[in-house]
CSV table of C-alpha atoms in Angstrom, one decimal:
chain,number,residue,atom,x,y,z
A,10,MET,CA,-17.8,-21.2,-1.0
A,11,ILE,CA,-19.2,-18.1,-0.4
A,12,VAL,CA,-21.7,-17.3,2.5
A,13,ALA,CA,-23.7,-14.0,1.6
A,14,ILE,CA,-24.5,-11.8,4.2
A,15,ASP,CA,-26.7,-8.8,3.2
A,16,GLY,CA,-28.8,-6.6,5.5
A,17,PRO,CA,-29.8,-2.3,5.3
A,18,ALA,CA,-27.8,0.5,7.2
A,19,ALA,CA,-25.9,-0.2,9.9
A,20,SER,CA,-27.6,-4.1,11.2
A,21,GLY,CA,-24.3,-5.1,12.3
A,22,LYS,CA,-22.8,-6.9,8.8
A,23,SER,CA,-19.5,-5.7,8.1
A,24,THR,CA,-19.0,-5.9,11.7
A,25,THR,CA,-20.5,-10.3,12.0
A,26,ALA,CA,-19.1,-10.6,8.7
A,27,LYS,CA,-15.6,-10.0,9.3
A,28,MET,CA,-15.8,-12.3,12.7
A,29,VAL,CA,-17.5,-15.0,10.6
A,30,ALA,CA,-14.1,-14.6,7.7
A,31,LYS,CA,-11.6,-15.0,10.7
A,32,LYS,CA,-14.3,-17.7,12.5
A,33,LEU,CA,-14.2,-20.2,9.5
A,34,LYS,CA,-10.8,-18.6,8.0
A,35,MET,CA,-12.5,-17.2,4.4
A,36,THR,CA,-11.6,-13.8,2.7
A,37,TYR,CA,-14.2,-11.1,4.2
A,38,LEU,CA,-14.6,-8.9,0.7
A,39,ASP,CA,-16.4,-5.5,1.9
A,40,THR,CA,-18.5,-5.1,-1.2
A,41,GLY,CA,-19.8,-1.3,1.1
A,42,ALA,CA,-16.1,0.1,1.1
A,43,MET,CA,-16.2,-0.6,-2.9
A,44,TYR,CA,-19.2,1.9,-3.2
A,45,ARG,CA,-18.1,3.8,-0.8
A,46,ALA,CA,-14.3,4.1,-2.6
A,47,VAL,CA,-16.2,5.4,-5.6
A,48,THR,CA,-18.6,7.3,-4.0
A,49,LEU,CA,-15.1,9.4,-2.5
A,50,ALA,CA,-13.3,9.4,-5.7
A,51,LEU,CA,-16.4,10.9,-7.5
A,52,LEU,CA,-17.0,13.4,-5.0
A,53,ARG,CA,-12.5,13.9,-5.2
A,54,SER,CA,-13.6,15.5,-8.4
A,55,ASN,CA,-15.9,17.1,-7.9
A,56,THR,CA,-18.3,14.9,-11.0
A,57,ASP,CA,-21.9,15.4,-11.0
A,58,LEU,CA,-23.2,12.4,-9.4
A,59,ASP,CA,-26.0,13.0,-12.5
A,60,ASP,CA,-23.6,13.3,-15.7
A,61,TYR,CA,-23.5,9.3,-16.8
A,62,ASP,CA,-21.1,9.3,-18.7
A,63,SER,CA,-18.8,12.0,-16.4
A,64,VAL,CA,-19.0,8.8,-13.9
A,65,CYS,CA,-18.6,5.8,-16.0
A,66,GLN,CA,-14.8,8.6,-16.7
A,67,VAL,CA,-13.9,8.9,-12.9
A,68,VAL,CA,-15.0,4.2,-12.2
A,69,ASP,CA,-12.7,3.5,-15.6
A,70,GLU,CA,-9.3,5.4,-14.6
A,71,LEU,CA,-9.7,4.8,-10.5
A,72,GLU,CA,-7.4,1.5,-9.7
A,73,LEU,CA,-9.3,0.4,-6.4
A,74,ASP,CA,-7.5,-2.2,-4.1
A,75,ILE,CA,-9.8,-4.0,-1.6
A,76,TYR,CA,-7.4,-6.4,0.7
A,77,ASP,CA,-7.5,-7.9,4.1
A,78,GLN,CA,-4.3,-6.9,7.1
A,79,GLY,CA,-5.1,-9.5,9.9
A,80,SER,CA,-8.6,-7.8,11.1
A,81,LYS,CA,-8.2,-5.0,9.5
A,82,THR,CA,-9.9,-4.2,5.9
A,83,VAL,CA,-7.3,-2.0,3.5
A,84,VAL,CA,-9.6,0.1,1.1
A,85,LYS,CA,-6.5,2.0,-1.3
A,86,LEU,CA,-7.6,4.1,-3.9
A,87,ASP,CA,-5.7,5.0,-6.8
A,88,GLY,CA,-2.8,3.4,-3.8
A,89,GLU,CA,-3.5,5.7,-1.2
A,90,ASP,CA,-5.4,4.4,2.5
A,91,VAL,CA,-8.6,5.7,1.9
A,92,SER,CA,-10.4,3.3,5.1
A,93,GLN,CA,-11.1,5.8,7.1
A,94,ALA,CA,-11.6,8.9,4.5
A,95,ILE,CA,-15.3,6.4,3.3
A,96,ARG,CA,-17.2,6.0,6.3
A,97,SER,CA,-17.0,9.9,6.6
A,98,MET,CA,-20.2,11.5,6.3
A,99,GLN,CA,-20.6,13.0,3.6
A,100,VAL,CA,-19.8,9.8,1.5
A,101,THR,CA,-22.3,8.3,3.9
A,102,GLU,CA,-25.0,10.4,2.5
A,103,ASN,CA,-23.7,10.4,-0.9
A,104,VAL,CA,-23.7,6.4,-1.8
A,105,SER,CA,-26.9,5.2,-2.6
A,106,ALA,CA,-27.2,7.6,-5.4
A,107,VAL,CA,-23.9,5.7,-6.6
A,108,SER,CA,-24.7,2.5,-5.8
A,109,ALA,CA,-27.5,3.1,-8.3
A,110,VAL,CA,-25.1,3.8,-11.2
A,111,LYS,CA,-26.3,0.6,-13.4
A,112,TYR,CA,-22.7,1.1,-15.0
A,113,VAL,CA,-20.6,1.8,-11.3
A,114,ARG,CA,-22.8,-1.6,-9.4
A,115,GLU,CA,-22.0,-3.6,-13.2
A,116,ALA,CA,-18.5,-2.5,-12.9
A,117,MET,CA,-17.8,-3.3,-9.2
A,118,VAL,CA,-19.8,-6.8,-9.4
A,119,GLU,CA,-17.6,-8.2,-12.2
A,120,ILE,CA,-14.6,-7.3,-9.7
A,121,GLN,CA,-16.2,-9.6,-7.0
A,122,ARG,CA,-17.1,-12.6,-8.9
A,123,ASN,CA,-13.6,-12.2,-10.5
A,124,ILE,CA,-12.1,-12.6,-6.0
A,125,GLY,CA,-15.5,-14.8,-5.6
A,126,LYS,CA,-13.6,-17.5,-8.2
A,127,LYS,CA,-10.5,-17.2,-6.5
A,128,THR,CA,-10.9,-17.9,-3.2
A,129,ASN,CA,-13.4,-18.6,-0.2
A,130,CYS,CA,-15.6,-15.5,0.9
A,131,VAL,CA,-17.4,-14.0,3.1
A,132,VAL,CA,-19.3,-10.9,1.4
A,133,GLU,CA,-21.6,-8.4,2.2
A,134,GLY,CA,-23.5,-5.9,0.8
A,135,ARG,CA,-27.1,-5.4,0.0
A,136,ASP,CA,-27.6,-7.5,-2.8
A,137,ILE,CA,-25.0,-10.2,-2.9
A,138,GLY,CA,-27.2,-13.5,-2.1
A,139,THR,CA,-29.7,-11.9,-4.6
A,140,ILE,CA,-27.7,-11.1,-7.7
A,141,VAL,CA,-24.0,-10.9,-7.4
A,142,PHE,CA,-23.4,-14.7,-5.8
A,143,PRO,CA,-27.4,-16.3,-6.4
A,144,GLU,CA,-26.2,-20.0,-6.0
A,145,ALA,CA,-24.0,-18.7,-2.9
A,146,GLU,CA,-24.2,-22.3,-0.2
A,147,PHE,CA,-25.4,-19.3,2.4
A,148,LYS,CA,-27.3,-17.0,2.3
A,149,PHE,CA,-28.5,-14.7,5.4
A,150,PHE,CA,-30.2,-11.2,5.9
A,151,MET,CA,-29.0,-9.0,8.6
A,152,ILE,CA,-32.6,-6.4,10.2
A,153,ALA,CA,-32.8,-4.7,13.3
A,154,ASP,CA,-34.3,-1.7,14.4
A,155,VAL,CA,-34.1,1.9,13.6
A,156,GLU,CA,-32.9,3.5,15.9
A,157,THR,CA,-30.3,0.6,17.0
A,158,ARG,CA,-28.8,0.9,13.6
A,159,ALA,CA,-29.0,5.2,14.7
A,160,GLN,CA,-27.0,4.6,17.6
A,161,ARG,CA,-24.4,1.5,16.2
A,162,ARG,CA,-23.9,4.4,13.4
A,163,GLN,CA,-24.0,7.4,15.5
A,164,SER,CA,-20.8,5.6,17.4
A,165,ASP,CA,-18.8,5.2,14.0
A,166,LEU,CA,-19.1,8.4,13.4
A,167,LEU,CA,-17.4,9.0,16.9
A,168,THR,CA,-14.8,7.0,16.8
A,169,LEU,CA,-14.4,8.8,13.2
A,170,GLY,CA,-13.9,12.1,15.5
A,171,GLU,CA,-18.3,13.2,14.1
A,172,GLU,CA,-20.9,14.1,16.1
A,173,ARG,CA,-24.2,13.7,15.3
A,174,SER,CA,-27.7,13.4,16.7
A,175,LEU,CA,-29.1,10.4,17.5
A,176,GLU,CA,-33.2,11.9,15.3
A,177,GLU,CA,-31.0,13.2,12.5
A,178,LEU,CA,-29.8,9.1,12.0
A,179,ILE,CA,-33.3,7.8,12.7
A,180,LYS,CA,-33.8,10.1,9.8
A,181,ASP,CA,-30.9,9.3,7.8
A,182,LEU,CA,-30.8,6.0,7.9
A,183,LYS,CA,-35.0,6.1,6.6
A,184,ILE,CA,-33.9,7.9,4.0
A,185,ARG,CA,-31.2,5.1,2.6
A,186,ASP,CA,-32.9,2.2,3.2
A,187,GLN,CA,-35.9,3.2,1.0
A,188,LYS,CA,-33.6,4.8,-1.2
A,189,ASP,CA,-31.9,1.5,-1.8
A,190,SER,CA,-35.1,-0.8,-1.7
A,191,THR,CA,-36.8,0.9,-4.4
A,192,ARG,CA,-33.2,1.7,-6.8
A,193,SER,CA,-33.8,-0.3,-10.4
A,194,GLN,CA,-30.9,-1.6,-9.9
A,195,SER,CA,-30.1,-4.6,-7.6
A,196,PRO,CA,-32.3,-3.0,-5.3
A,197,LEU,CA,-32.3,-4.4,-1.6
A,198,THR,CA,-34.3,-7.3,-1.2
A,199,LYS,CA,-34.4,-11.2,1.6
A,200,SER,CA,-33.7,-13.7,-0.6
A,201,ALA,CA,-36.0,-16.4,-0.7
A,202,ASP,CA,-33.4,-19.1,0.4
A,203,ALA,CA,-32.0,-15.8,3.2
A,204,VAL,CA,-31.5,-16.9,6.8
A,205,GLU,CA,-32.8,-13.7,8.3
A,206,ILE,CA,-31.5,-12.6,11.6
A,207,ASP,CA,-32.8,-10.2,13.8
A,208,THR,CA,-30.0,-8.4,15.0
A,209,THR,CA,-31.8,-5.5,18.0
A,210,HIS,CA,-30.7,-7.3,20.6
A,211,PHE,CA,-28.7,-10.0,19.6
A,212,SER,CA,-24.8,-8.9,20.4
A,213,ILE,CA,-22.1,-9.1,18.5
A,214,ASP,CA,-20.6,-12.4,19.7
A,215,GLU,CA,-23.8,-13.8,19.9
A,216,GLN,CA,-23.9,-12.9,15.5
A,217,VAL,CA,-21.5,-14.9,15.0
A,218,LYS,CA,-22.0,-17.7,16.9
A,219,LEU,CA,-25.4,-18.0,15.2
A,220,ILE,CA,-24.3,-17.7,11.7
A,221,VAL,CA,-21.4,-20.0,12.4
A,222,ASN,CA,-22.9,-22.9,14.2
A,223,HIS,CA,-25.5,-22.8,11.2
A,224,ILE,CA,-22.8,-23.5,8.6
A,225,ASN,CA,-21.2,-26.2,10.3
A,226,SER,CA,-24.4,-27.9,10.8
A,227,LYS,CA,-25.1,-27.6,7.0
A,228,SER,CA,-22.4,-28.4,6.2
A,229,GLU,CA,-21.9,-31.8,8.6
A,230,GLN,CA,-24.9,-32.0,7.5
A,231,ARG,CA,-24.4,-32.1,3.5
A,232,LYS,CA,-20.5,-34.3,4.5
A,233,LYS,CA,-23.1,-37.2,5.9
A,234,TYR,CA,-25.5,-37.3,3.3
A,235,GLY,CA,-23.5,-36.5,0.5
A,236,LYS,CA,-25.4,-33.2,-0.9
């Protein structure tokens, strides 16, 4: 079974997806972390993001591993734990451009689909319900107003020791939204059959409860009516 959770940056996808996976005893797959890891690799190698061949070469050569360890998602790049490094502002500012590269997306989608074939997954990202797993049994699209999202991003950055003003982060998120929704490769769009959830005034626990209850209710209905 695949549960797809999509939405813009800082809408609460990652934390919610992680907790939903725990509640349902499923694997949590953070696709955003995968793109962040590729971005980190490109930045570290000083690769020109506009040099398509060089980007492809880095992608072909990197070793990427992502797995759950208790309540934590561990991301390893060439054997190094980069779980915190991929959350830096430098990576955040460049990940949209990297994610828009066709070769990068194709490579990551192949990995994601292979994982999805092997286990029940809660998968979050921007194109999970539309491109990666269009046949997912359950699809959700999470949104929130930009100020709320900026506050969440500000809180996340503070835990990494980075300080950014709310105004700066609101501007960054608006630019990120524009890039994600207008890119030619797998743009951020809501699947027609996805349940939209506005998380602006919801706590994480409320978001998780809503999604879990929806999945359990629909699952019971399917069992009852044999669908």
